[in-house]
Short mmCIF file of C-alpha atoms in Angstrom, two decimals:
data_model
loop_
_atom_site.label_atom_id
_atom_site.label_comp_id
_atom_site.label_asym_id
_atom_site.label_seq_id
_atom_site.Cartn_x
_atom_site.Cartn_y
_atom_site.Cartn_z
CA UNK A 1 2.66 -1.10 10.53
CA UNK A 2 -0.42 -0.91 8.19
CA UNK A 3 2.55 -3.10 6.35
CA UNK A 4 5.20 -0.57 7.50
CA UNK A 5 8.61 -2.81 7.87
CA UNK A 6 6.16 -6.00 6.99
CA UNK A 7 5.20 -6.38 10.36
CA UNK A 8 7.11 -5.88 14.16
CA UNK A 9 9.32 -9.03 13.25
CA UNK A 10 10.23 -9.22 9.81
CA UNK A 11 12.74 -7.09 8.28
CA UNK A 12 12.59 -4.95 5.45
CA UNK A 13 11.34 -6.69 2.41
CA UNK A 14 15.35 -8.28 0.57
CA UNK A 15 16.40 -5.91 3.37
CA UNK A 16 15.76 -2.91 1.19
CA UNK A 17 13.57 -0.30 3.13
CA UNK A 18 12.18 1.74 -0.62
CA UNK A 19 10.83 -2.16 -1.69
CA UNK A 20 8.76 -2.14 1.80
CA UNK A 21 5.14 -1.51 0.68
CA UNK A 22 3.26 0.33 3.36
CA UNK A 23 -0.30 1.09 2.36
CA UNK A 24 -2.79 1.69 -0.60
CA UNK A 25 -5.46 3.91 -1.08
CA UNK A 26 -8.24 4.50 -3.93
CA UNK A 27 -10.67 7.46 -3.90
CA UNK A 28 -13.06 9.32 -6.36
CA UNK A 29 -11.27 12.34 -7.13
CA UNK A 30 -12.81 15.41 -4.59
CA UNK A 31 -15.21 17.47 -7.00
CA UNK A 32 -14.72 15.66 -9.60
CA UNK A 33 -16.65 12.18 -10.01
CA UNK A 34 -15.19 11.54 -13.55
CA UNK A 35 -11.62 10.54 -12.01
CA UNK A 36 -9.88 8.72 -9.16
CA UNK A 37 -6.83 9.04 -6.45
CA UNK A 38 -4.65 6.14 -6.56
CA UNK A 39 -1.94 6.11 -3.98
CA UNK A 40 1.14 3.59 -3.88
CA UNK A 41 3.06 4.12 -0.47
CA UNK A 42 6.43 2.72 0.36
CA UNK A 43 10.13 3.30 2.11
CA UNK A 44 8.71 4.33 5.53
CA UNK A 45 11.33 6.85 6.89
CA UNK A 46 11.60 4.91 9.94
CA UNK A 47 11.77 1.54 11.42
CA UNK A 48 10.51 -0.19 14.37
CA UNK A 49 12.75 -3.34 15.36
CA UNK A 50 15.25 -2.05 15.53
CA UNK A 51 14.49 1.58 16.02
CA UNK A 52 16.27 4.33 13.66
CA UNK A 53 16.24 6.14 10.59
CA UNK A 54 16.18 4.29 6.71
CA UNK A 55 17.80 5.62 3.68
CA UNK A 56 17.14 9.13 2.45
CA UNK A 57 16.93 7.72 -1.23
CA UNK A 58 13.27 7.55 -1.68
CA UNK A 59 13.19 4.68 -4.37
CA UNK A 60 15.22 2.37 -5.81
CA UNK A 61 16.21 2.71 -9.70
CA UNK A 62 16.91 -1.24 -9.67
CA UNK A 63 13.37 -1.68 -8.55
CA UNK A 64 9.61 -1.87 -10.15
CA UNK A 65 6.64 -0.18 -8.26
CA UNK A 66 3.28 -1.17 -9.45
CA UNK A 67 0.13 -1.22 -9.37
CA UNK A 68 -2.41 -3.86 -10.31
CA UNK A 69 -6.50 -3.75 -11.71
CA UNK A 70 -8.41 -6.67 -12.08
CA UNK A 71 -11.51 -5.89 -13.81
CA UNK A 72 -13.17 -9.01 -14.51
CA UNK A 73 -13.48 -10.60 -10.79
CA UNK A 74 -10.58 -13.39 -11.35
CA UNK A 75 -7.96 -12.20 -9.37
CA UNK A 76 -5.36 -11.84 -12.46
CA UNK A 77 -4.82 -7.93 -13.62
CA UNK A 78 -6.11 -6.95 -16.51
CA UNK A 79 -4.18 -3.44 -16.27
CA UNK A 80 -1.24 -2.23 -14.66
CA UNK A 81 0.68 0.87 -14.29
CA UNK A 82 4.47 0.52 -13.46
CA UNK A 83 6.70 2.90 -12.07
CA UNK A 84 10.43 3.19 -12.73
CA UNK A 85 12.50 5.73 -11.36
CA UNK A 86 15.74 7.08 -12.51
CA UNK A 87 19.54 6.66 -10.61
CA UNK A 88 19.75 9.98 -8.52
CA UNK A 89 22.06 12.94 -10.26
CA UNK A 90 23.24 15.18 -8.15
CA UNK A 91 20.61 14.54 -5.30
CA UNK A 92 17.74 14.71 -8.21
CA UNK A 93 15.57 11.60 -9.62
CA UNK A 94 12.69 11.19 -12.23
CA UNK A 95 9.97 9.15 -12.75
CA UNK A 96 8.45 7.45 -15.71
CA UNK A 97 4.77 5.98 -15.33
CA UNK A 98 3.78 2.97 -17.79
CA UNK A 99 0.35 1.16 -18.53
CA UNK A 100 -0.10 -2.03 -19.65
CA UNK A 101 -3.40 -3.76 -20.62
CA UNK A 102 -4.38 -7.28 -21.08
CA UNK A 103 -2.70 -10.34 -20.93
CA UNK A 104 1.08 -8.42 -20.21
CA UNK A 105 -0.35 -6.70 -17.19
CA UNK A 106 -0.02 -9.85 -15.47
CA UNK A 107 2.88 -10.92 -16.13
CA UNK A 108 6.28 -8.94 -15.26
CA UNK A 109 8.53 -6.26 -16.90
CA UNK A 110 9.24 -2.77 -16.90
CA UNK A 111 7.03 -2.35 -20.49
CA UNK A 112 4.47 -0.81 -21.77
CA UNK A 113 2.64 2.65 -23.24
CA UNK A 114 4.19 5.80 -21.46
CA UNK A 115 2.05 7.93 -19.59
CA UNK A 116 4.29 10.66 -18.06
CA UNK A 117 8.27 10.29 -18.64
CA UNK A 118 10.99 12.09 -16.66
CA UNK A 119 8.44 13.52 -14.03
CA UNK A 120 10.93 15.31 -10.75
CA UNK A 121 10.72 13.47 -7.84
CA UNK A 122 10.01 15.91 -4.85
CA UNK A 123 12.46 15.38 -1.73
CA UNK A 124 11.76 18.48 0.21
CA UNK A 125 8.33 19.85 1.20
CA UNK A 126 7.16 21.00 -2.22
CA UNK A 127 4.92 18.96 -3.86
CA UNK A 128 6.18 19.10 -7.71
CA UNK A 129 3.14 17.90 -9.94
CA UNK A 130 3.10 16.68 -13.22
CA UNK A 131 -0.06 17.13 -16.03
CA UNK A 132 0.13 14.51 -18.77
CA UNK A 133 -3.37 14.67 -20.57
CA UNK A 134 -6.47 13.53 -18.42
CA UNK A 135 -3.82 11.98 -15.41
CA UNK A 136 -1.80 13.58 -13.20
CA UNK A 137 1.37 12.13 -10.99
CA UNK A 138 3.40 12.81 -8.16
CA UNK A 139 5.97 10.90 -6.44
CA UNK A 140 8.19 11.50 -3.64
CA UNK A 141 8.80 12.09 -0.19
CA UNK A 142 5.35 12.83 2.05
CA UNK A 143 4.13 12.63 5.54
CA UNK A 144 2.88 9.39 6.02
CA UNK A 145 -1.12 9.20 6.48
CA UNK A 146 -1.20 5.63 8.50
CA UNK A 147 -1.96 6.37 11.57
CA UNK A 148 -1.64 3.42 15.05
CA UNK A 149 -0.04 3.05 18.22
CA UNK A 150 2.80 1.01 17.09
CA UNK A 151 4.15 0.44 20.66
CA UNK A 152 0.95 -0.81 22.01
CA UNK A 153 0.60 -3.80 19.57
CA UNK A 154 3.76 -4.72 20.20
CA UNK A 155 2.91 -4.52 24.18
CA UNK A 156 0.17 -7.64 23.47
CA UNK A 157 -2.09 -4.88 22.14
CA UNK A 158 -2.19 -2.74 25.16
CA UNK A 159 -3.36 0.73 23.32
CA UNK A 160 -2.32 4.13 24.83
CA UNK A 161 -3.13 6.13 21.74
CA UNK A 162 0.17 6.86 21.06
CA UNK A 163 0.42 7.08 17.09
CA UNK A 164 4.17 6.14 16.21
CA UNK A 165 3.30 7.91 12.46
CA UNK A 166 2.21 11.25 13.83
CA UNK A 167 5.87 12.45 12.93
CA UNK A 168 7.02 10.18 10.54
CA UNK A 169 7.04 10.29 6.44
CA UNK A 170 6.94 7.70 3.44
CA UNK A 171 7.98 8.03 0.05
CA UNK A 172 4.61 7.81 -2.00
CA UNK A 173 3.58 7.45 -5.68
CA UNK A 174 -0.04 9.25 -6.51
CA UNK A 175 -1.75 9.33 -9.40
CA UNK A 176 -5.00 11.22 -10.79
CA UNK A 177 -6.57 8.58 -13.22
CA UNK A 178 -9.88 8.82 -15.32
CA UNK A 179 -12.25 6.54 -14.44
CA UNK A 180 -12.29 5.48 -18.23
CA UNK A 181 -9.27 4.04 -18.15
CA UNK A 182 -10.34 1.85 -15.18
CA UNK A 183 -12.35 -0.51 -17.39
CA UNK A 184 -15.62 -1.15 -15.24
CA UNK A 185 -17.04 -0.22 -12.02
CA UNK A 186 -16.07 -3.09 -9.96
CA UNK A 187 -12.48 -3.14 -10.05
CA UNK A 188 -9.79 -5.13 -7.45
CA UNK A 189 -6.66 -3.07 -6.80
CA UNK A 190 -3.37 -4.52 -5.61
CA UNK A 191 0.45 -3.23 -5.55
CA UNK A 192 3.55 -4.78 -5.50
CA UNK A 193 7.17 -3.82 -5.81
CA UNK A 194 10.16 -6.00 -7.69
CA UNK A 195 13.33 -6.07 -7.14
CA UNK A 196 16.15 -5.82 -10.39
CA UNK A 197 19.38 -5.98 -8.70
CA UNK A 198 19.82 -9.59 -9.83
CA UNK A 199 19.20 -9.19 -13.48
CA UNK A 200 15.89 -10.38 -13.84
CA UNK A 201 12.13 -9.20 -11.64
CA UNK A 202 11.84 -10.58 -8.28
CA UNK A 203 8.67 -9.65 -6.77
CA UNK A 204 9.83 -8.51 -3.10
CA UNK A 205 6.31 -6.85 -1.60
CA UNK A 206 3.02 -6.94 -2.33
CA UNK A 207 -0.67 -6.48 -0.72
CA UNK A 208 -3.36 -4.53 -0.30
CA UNK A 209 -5.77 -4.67 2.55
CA UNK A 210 -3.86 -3.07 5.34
CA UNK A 211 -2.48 -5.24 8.14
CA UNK A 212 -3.19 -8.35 7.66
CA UNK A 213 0.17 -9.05 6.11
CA UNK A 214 1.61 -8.09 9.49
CA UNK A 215 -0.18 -10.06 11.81
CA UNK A 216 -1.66 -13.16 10.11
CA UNK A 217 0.99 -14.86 7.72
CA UNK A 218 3.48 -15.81 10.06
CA UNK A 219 6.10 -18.37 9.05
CA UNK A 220 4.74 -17.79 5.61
CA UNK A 221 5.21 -14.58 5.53
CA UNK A 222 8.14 -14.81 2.49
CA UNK A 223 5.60 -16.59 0.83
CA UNK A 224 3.10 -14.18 0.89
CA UNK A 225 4.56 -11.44 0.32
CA UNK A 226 6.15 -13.56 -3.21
CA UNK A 227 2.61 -14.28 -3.96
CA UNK A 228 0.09 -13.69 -5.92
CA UNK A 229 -3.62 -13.03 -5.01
CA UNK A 230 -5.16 -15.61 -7.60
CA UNK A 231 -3.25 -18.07 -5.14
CA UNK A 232 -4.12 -16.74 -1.98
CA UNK A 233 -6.37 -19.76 -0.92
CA UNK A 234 -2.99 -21.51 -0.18
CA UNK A 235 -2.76 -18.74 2.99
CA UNK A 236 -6.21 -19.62 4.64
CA UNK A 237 -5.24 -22.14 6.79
CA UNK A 238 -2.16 -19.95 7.83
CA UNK A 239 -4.42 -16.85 8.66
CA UNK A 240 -7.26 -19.01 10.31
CA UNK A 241 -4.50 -20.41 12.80
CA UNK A 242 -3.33 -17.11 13.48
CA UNK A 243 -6.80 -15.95 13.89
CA UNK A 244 -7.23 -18.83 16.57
CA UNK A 245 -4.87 -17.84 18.69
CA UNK A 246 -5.13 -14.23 18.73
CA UNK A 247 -8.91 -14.09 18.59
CA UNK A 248 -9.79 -17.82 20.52
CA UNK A 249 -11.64 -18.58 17.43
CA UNK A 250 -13.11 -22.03 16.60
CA UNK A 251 -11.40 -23.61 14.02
CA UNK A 252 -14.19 -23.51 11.68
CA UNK A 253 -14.89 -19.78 12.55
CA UNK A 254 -11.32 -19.17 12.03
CA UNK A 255 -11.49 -20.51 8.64
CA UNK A 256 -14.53 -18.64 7.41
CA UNK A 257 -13.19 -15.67 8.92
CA UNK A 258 -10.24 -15.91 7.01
CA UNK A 259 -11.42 -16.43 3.58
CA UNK A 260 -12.98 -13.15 3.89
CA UNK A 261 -9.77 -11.61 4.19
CA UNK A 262 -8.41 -13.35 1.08
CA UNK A 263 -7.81 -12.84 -1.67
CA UNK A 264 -5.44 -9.99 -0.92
CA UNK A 265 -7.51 -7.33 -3.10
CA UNK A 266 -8.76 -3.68 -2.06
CA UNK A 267 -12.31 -3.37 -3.84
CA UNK A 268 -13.27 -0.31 -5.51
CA UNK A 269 -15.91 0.78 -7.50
CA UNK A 270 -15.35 4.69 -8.53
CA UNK A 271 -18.90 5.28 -9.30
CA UNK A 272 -19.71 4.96 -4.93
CA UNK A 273 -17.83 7.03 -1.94
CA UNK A 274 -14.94 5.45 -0.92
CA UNK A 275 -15.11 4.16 2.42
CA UNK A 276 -12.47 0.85 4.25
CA UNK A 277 -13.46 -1.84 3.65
CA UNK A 278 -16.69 -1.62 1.77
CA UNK A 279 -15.09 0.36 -1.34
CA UNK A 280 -10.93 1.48 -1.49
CA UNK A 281 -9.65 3.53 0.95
CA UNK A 282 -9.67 7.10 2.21
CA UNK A 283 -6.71 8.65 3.78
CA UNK A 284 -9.02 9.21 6.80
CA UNK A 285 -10.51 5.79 7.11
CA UNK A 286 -9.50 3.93 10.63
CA UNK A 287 -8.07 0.68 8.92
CA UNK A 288 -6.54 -0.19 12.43
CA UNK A 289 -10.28 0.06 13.97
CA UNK A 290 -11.53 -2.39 11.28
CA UNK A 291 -9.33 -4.86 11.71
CA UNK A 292 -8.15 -4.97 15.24
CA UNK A 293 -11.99 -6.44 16.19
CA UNK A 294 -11.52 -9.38 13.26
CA UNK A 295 -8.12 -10.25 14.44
CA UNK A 296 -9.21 -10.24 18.24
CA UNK A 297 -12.70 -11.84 17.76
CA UNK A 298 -14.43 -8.47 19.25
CA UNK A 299 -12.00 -8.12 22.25
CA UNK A 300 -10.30 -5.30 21.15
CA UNK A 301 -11.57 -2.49 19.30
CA UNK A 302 -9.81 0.09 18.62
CA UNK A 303 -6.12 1.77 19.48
CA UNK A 304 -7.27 5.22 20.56
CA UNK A 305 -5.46 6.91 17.78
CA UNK A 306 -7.33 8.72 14.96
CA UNK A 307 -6.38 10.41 11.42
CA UNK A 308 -3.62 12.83 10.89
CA UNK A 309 -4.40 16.68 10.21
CA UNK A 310 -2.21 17.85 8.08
CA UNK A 311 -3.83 16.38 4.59
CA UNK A 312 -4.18 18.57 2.14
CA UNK A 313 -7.34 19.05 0.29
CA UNK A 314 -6.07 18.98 -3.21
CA UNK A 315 -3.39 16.80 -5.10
CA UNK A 316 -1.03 15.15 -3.97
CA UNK A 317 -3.65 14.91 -0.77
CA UNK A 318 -0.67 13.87 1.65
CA UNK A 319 0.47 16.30 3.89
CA UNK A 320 4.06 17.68 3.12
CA UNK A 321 6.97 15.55 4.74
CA UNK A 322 8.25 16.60 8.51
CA UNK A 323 11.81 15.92 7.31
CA UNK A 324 11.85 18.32 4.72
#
């Protein structure tokens, strides 16, 4: 729900569960100030409405996952690193991880300088790992870190503490980056997947501060997710009348409120501790808690459900998947 199955009434993003974008995290590396974490979640391994089971093909070879930097404060990336993953062989897929810099990283295509080629995709509980110079990457099945009682927001935010994710697993895409090849220190992270089937890009998900997508964009919420953040001003009336009626804001309040959730961009700086919402996102950090007071206007503050223990302390950092 953090933007698991985009939200309790949408389906699945061109009703493909691996192009559903759930969350995205950015961390200093643990020991080791000189890199960062970067972690791409999608294809939760189960939906809400309705209830059961998706696919047990973790990503889609027609598709793009990818992840945008903006390093200059406009909104527009300046890097990207894009993701393609091979048709499955016998039950086995790879991975090959691209970068692109400059005025290409904004636009779209599968392009761009190789970083790691033909990495294994892990679908059981081993995590396989691949080195490639100063990065390392990982993709593949993993228990899923997002943590919230599902079932209560969908009872008019009546919280139990029931976490819906305490058992469940997503298909997730890490990488180990140096923080030279970030650019600067102030950086704005975004991720988006595209869909191929058609015979040309078709950006089907995107986003990056958790939930909003979920509860604020209704009837636009094709549009948004098609968007891009350099246009996100469009969306501020949108949020700031969903903001009035879940919260009872003013319409004024509503409106400032909402520009502070847009753009749709996950600061970072690598040089500080990463901490939701003042700088990326930990795997720990209570998302839920931060946002359920700004969509509620104080009235609710929490869902009674905290972070999952079964993280590991090294790379990948996600726990390994219950399924497996």
């Amino acid at each position: 729900m953090s933007h698991h199955y985009s939200g309790p009434d949408f389906g699945f993003p061109h009703g493909d569960a691996r192009l559903d974008l759930t969350d995205l995290y950015a961390f200093p590396k643990p020991g080791d100030a000189g890199k960062s974490i970067l972690i791409m979640n999608v294809h939760p391994s189960a939906s809400v409405n309705p209830p059961g089971l998706t696919t047990g093909d973790p990503f889609a070879h027609e598709a793009l996952y990818e992840l945008k930097i903006d390093t200059d404060g406009d909104a527009v990336a300046d890097i990207a690193y894009r993701v393609r993953f091979s048709a499955s062989e016998g039950g086995k897929l790879t991975a090959t991880l691209r970068r692109v810099d400059g005025i290409q990283a904004a636009g779209t295509g599968d392009g761009g300088q190789v970083i790691v080629e033909g990495a294994p995709v892990s679908i059981g509980r081993e995590a396989r790992v691949t080195d490639a110079g100063d990065y390392r990457f990982f993709a593949g099945w993993r228990s899923d870190p997002f943590f919230f009682d599902t079932q209560g927001a969908r009872n008019n935010l009546q919280f139990t503490g029931d976490d819906f994710f305490a058992d469940k697993d997503v298909c997730s895409i890490v990488m180990e980056v140096p923080n030279s090849a970030l650019g600067r220190q102030n950086l704005g992270l975004w991720a988006r997947t595209l869909d191929g089937v058609g015979g040309k890009w078709v950006q089907a998900d995107r986003g990056a501060r958790p939930l909003q997508a979920v509860f604020l964009t209704g009837a636009e919420n094709a549009a948004y997710l098609g968007g891009e953040p350099a246009d996100d001003a469009r969306f501020v009336a949108v949020f700031a009348h969903s903001l009035q009626h879940a919260g009872g804001y003013t319409p004024q309040e509503a409106k400032r409120v909402a520009g502070t959730l847009l753009p749709d961009i996950l600061s970072y700086d690598p040089k500080r501790p990463a901490s939701f919402p003042n700088n990326g996102r930990t795997l720990t950090d209570d998302a839920v808690d931060v946002f359920l007071p700004i969509l509620t206007n104080g009235k609710v503050t929490g869902d009674k459900v905290g972070p999952h223990t079964d993280l590991l302390g090294e790379f990948p950092y996600l726990g390994p998947p219950h399924k497996g």
